[in-house]
Coordinates of C-alpha atoms in Angstrom, one line a residue:
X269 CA -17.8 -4.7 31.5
X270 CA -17.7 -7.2 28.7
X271 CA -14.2 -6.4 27.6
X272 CA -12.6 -6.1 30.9
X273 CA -8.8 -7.2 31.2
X274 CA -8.6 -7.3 27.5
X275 CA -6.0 -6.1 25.2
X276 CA -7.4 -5.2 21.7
X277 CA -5.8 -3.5 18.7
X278 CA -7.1 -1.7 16.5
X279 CA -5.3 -0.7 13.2
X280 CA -7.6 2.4 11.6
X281 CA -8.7 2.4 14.5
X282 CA -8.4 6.9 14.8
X283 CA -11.1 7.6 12.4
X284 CA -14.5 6.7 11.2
X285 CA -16.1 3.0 11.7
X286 CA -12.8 2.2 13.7
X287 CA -12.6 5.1 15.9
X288 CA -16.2 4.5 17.0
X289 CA -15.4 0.7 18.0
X290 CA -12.2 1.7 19.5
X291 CA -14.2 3.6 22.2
X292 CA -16.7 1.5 22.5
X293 CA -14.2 -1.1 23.4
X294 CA -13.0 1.5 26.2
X295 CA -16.5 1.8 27.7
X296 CA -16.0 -2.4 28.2
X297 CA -12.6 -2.3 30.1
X298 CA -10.7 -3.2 27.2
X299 CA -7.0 -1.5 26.7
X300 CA -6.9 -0.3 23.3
X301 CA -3.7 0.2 20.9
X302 CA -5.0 1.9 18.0
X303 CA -2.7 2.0 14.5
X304 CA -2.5 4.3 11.7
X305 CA 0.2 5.5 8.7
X306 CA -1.5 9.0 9.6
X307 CA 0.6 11.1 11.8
X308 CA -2.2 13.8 12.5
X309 CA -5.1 11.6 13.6
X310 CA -2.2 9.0 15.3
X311 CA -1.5 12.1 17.7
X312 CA -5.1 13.4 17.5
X313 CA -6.1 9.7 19.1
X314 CA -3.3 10.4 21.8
X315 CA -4.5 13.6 22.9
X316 CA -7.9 11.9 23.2
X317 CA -6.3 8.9 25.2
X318 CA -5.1 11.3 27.6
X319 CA -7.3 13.7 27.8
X320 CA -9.7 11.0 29.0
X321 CA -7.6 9.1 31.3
X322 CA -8.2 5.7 29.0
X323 CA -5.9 3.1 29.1
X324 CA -4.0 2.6 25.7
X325 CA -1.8 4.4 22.9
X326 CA -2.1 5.1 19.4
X327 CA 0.8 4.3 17.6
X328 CA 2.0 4.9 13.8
X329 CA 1.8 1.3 11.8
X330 CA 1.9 1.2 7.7
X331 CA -0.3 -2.6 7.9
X332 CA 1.1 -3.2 4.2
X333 CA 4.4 -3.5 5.7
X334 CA 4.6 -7.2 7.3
X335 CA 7.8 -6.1 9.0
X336 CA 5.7 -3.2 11.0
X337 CA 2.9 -5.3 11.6
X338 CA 5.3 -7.8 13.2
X339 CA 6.5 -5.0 15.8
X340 CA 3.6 -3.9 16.3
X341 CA 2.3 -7.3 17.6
X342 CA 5.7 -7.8 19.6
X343 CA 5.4 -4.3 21.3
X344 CA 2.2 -4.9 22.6
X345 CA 2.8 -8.3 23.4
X346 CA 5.7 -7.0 25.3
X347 CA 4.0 -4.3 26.9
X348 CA 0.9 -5.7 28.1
X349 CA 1.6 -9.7 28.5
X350 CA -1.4 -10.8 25.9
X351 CA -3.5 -9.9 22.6
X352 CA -6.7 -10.4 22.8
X353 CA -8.4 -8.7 20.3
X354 CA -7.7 -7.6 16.8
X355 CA -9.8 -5.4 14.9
X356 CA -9.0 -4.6 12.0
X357 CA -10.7 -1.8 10.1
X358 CA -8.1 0.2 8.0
X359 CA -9.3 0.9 5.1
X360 CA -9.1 2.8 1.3
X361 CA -11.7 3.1 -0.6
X362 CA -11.7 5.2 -4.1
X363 CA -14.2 5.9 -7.0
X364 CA -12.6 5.1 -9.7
X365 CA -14.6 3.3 -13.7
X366 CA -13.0 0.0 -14.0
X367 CA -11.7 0.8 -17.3
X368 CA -9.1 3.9 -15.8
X369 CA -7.8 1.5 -12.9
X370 CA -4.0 1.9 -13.1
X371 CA -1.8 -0.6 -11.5
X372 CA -0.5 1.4 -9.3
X373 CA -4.1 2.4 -8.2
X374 CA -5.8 -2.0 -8.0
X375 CA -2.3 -2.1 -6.0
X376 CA -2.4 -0.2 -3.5
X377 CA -6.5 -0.6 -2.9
X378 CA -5.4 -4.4 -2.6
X379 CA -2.8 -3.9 -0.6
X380 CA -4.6 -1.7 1.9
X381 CA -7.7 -4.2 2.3
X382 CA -6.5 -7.4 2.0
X383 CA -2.9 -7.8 2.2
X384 CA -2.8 -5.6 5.1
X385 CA -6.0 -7.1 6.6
X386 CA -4.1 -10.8 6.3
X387 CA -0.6 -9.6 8.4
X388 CA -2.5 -8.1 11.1
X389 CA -4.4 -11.6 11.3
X390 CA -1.3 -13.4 10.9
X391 CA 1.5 -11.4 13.1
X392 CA -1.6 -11.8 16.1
X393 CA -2.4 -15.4 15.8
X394 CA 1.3 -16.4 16.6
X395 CA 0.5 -14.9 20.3
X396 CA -2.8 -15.6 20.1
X397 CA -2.3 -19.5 19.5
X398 CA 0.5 -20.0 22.3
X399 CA -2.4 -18.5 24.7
X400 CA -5.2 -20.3 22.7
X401 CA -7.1 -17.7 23.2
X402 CA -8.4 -14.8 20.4
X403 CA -10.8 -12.9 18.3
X404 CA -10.1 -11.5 15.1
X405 CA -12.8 -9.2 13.3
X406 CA -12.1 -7.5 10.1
X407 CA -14.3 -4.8 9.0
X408 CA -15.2 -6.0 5.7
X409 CA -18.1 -4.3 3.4
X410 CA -21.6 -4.7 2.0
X411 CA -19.9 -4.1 -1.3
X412 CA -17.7 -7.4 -0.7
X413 CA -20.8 -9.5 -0.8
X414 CA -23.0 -7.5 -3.8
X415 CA -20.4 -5.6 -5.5
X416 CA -21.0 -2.2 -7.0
X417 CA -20.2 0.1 -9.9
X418 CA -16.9 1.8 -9.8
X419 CA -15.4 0.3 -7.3
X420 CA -14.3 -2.8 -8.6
X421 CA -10.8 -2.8 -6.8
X422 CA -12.6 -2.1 -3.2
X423 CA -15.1 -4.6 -4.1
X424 CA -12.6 -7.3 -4.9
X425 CA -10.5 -6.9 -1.9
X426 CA -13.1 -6.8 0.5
X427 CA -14.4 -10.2 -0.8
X428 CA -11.2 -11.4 -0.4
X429 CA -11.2 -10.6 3.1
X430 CA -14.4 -12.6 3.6
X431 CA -12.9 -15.4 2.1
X432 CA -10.1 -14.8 4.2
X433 CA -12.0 -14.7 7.4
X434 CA -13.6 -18.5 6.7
X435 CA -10.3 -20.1 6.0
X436 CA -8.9 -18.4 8.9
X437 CA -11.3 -19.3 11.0
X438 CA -11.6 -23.0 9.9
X439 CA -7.9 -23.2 10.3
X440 CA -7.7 -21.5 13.9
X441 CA -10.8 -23.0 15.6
X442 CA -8.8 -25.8 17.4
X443 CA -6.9 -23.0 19.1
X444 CA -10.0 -21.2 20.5
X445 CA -9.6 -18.5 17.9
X446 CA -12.7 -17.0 16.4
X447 CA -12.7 -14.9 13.3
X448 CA -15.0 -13.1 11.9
X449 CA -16.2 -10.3 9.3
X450 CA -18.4 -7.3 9.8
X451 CA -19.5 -5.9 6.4
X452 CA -20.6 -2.0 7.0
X453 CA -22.9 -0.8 4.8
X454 CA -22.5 2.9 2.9
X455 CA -21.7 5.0 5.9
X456 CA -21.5 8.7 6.5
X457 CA -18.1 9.3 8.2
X458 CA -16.1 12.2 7.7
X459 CA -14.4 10.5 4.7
X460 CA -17.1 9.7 2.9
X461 CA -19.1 12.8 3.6
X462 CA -15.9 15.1 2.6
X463 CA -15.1 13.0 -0.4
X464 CA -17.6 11.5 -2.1
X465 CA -20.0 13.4 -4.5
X466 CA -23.5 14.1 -2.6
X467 CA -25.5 12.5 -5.7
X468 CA -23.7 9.4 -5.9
X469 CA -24.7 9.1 -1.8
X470 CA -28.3 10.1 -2.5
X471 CA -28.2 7.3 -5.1
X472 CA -27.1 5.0 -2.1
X473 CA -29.3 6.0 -0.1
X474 CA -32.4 5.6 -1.9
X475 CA -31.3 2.0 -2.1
X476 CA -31.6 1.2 1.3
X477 CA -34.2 -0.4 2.9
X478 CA -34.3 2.1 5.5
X479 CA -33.3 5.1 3.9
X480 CA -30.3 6.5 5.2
X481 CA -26.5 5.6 5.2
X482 CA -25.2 4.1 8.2
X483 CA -23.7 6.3 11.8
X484 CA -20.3 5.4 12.0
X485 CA -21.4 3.9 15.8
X486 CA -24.0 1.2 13.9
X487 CA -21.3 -1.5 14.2
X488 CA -19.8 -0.8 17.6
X489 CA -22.4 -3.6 19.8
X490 CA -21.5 -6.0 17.1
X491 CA -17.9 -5.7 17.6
X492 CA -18.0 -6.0 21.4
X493 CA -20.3 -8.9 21.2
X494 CA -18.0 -10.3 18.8
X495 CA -14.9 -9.5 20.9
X496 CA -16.4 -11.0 24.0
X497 CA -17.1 -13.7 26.0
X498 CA -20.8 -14.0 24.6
X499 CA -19.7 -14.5 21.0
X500 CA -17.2 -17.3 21.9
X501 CA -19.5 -19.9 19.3
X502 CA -19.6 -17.6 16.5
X503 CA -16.9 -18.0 13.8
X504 CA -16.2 -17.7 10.1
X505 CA -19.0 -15.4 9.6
X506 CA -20.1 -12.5 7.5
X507 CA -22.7 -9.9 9.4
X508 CA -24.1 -7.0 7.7
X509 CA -24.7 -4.1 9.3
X510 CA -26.3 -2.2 6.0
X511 CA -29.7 -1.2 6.6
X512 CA -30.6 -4.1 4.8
X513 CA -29.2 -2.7 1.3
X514 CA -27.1 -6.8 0.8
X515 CA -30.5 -8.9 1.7
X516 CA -33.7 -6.9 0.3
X517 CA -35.5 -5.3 -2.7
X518 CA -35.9 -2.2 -2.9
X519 CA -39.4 -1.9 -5.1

C-alpha cells in the first residue's frame, strides 16, 4: 500500500474528480478526512465511510472561510498526530458570456478556486513544515492553461492556482514539501452531466484527441503517485490529464 499510515484531506473530496481520489487513496492505506459546505453529500460520504469499514470522516468545511480552514487543519492534526496529504479539489465551475459576469458571480468563482485552494495550502503547511514532511496537490484544470469561451472567471482562477502551486512549491521545497497541480480535462461527473447543456459537451468532445470526456477515476493513479513516496522529486508541476485536448491539434 503506497499510502499506508498516511493522513490525507480532501476538501470536495464527496463528489466527482474528488470523491474518486478520495477512495483511491483508501485502497493505499491512507486515512481520509473529506470536506464539503454540502450537508447531503458530507453525510452521504459518512454513510459510505461506515458502511465500508474505512478509516476517516467527512466533515462540513466552507474553504472560503480561513477561520474553518484553520480548524479544520487543527482538528485533524489533533485527532490523528500528522497531515500528510492535502488534496484539494473543491471546485465551482459556471457557464456564464464574459460580458453578463456580475461581481457577485467573478467573486464567488474566485473565491471558490483560488482563495479557498490557497488557505487549505496555507492552514496545512504550518503542520506540515514543523514535520518537514508534505504533499499538496490542487486539482487545477485544462482550461487554466488554454482558456475557453464562457468561462472566463473559472479559467482565471484556475490559472491562478497553477501559479500558485510554483510559488508554493519553490517556497516550501527546503521543508520536504512538494506541491503540485493536476489539471483535469472536460470530465463527465454527475455535475457536469446534469448541468451542462449536451451540445456544448459534444462540442468538447469532438476536440479531443481521443474523443471522449474524461471518467471521473482518470486522475486517481496520478494523485496517489503524487501523494506518495514515488513522487517525492516532483514539484511545482502542472500535469494534464485531458485526453490530450491542452497539447494537440485536432485536424
Amino acid at each position: 500500500m503506497k499510502l499506508k499510515g498516511k493522513i490525507a484531506i480532501i476538501p470536495g473530496g464527496n463528489s466527482g474528480i474528488g470523491k474518486e481520489i478520495a477512495f483511491g487513496f483508501l485502497e493505499e492505506g491512507a486515512t481520509v478526512i473529506t470536506a464539503s459546505r454540502n450537508e447531503k453529500r458530507v453525510a452521504k460520504m459518512q454513510k459510505l465511510f461506515t458502511a465500508l469499514g474505512y478509516t476517516g470522516c467527512s466533515l462540513q468545511v466552507d474553504i472560503t472561510n480561513k477561520n474553518c480552514v484553520e480548524d479544520l487543519m487543527k482538528y485533524v492534526n489533533h485527532k490523528y498526530g500528522h497531515i500528510d496529504i492535502v488534496l484539494n479539489s473543491a471546485g465551482y465551475f459556471p457557464i456564464n458570456d464574459s460580458l453578463d459576469i456580475t461581481q457577485e458571480e467573478w467573486s464567488k468563482v474566485i473565491d471558490i478556486n483560488l482563495n479557498g485552494a490557497f488557505w487549505c495550502a496555507q492552514a496545512a503547511a504550518k503542520y506540515m513544515i514543523k514535520q518537514e514532511y508534505g504533499r499538496i496537490i490542487f486539482i487545477t484544470s485544462g482550461q487554466g492553461i488554454m482558456g475557453i469561451p464562457l468561462m472566463a472567471h473559472y479559467s482565471a482562477a484556475k490559472g491562478g492556482v497553477i501559479t500558485l502551486a510554483k510559488a508554493l512549491a519553490a517556497e516550501w521545497g527546503k521543508y520536504n514539501i512538494t506541491v503540485n497541480t493536476i489539471a483535469p480535462g472536460p470530465t463527465a461527473t454527475e455535475h457536469v452531466n446534469n448541468d451542462f447543456p449536451k451540445e456544448f459537451l459534444d462540442k468538447q468532445s469532438r476536440s479531443i484527441a481521443l474523443k471522449r470526456l474524461g471518467n471521473p477515476n482518470d486522475c486517481t493513479g496520478l494523485a496517489i503517485l503524487l501523494a506518495s513516496d514515488e513522487g517525492s522529486y516532483i514539484t511545482g508541476t502542472t500535469i494534464p490529464v485531458d485526453g490530450g485536448i491542452t497539447n494537440t491539434i485536432i485536424a
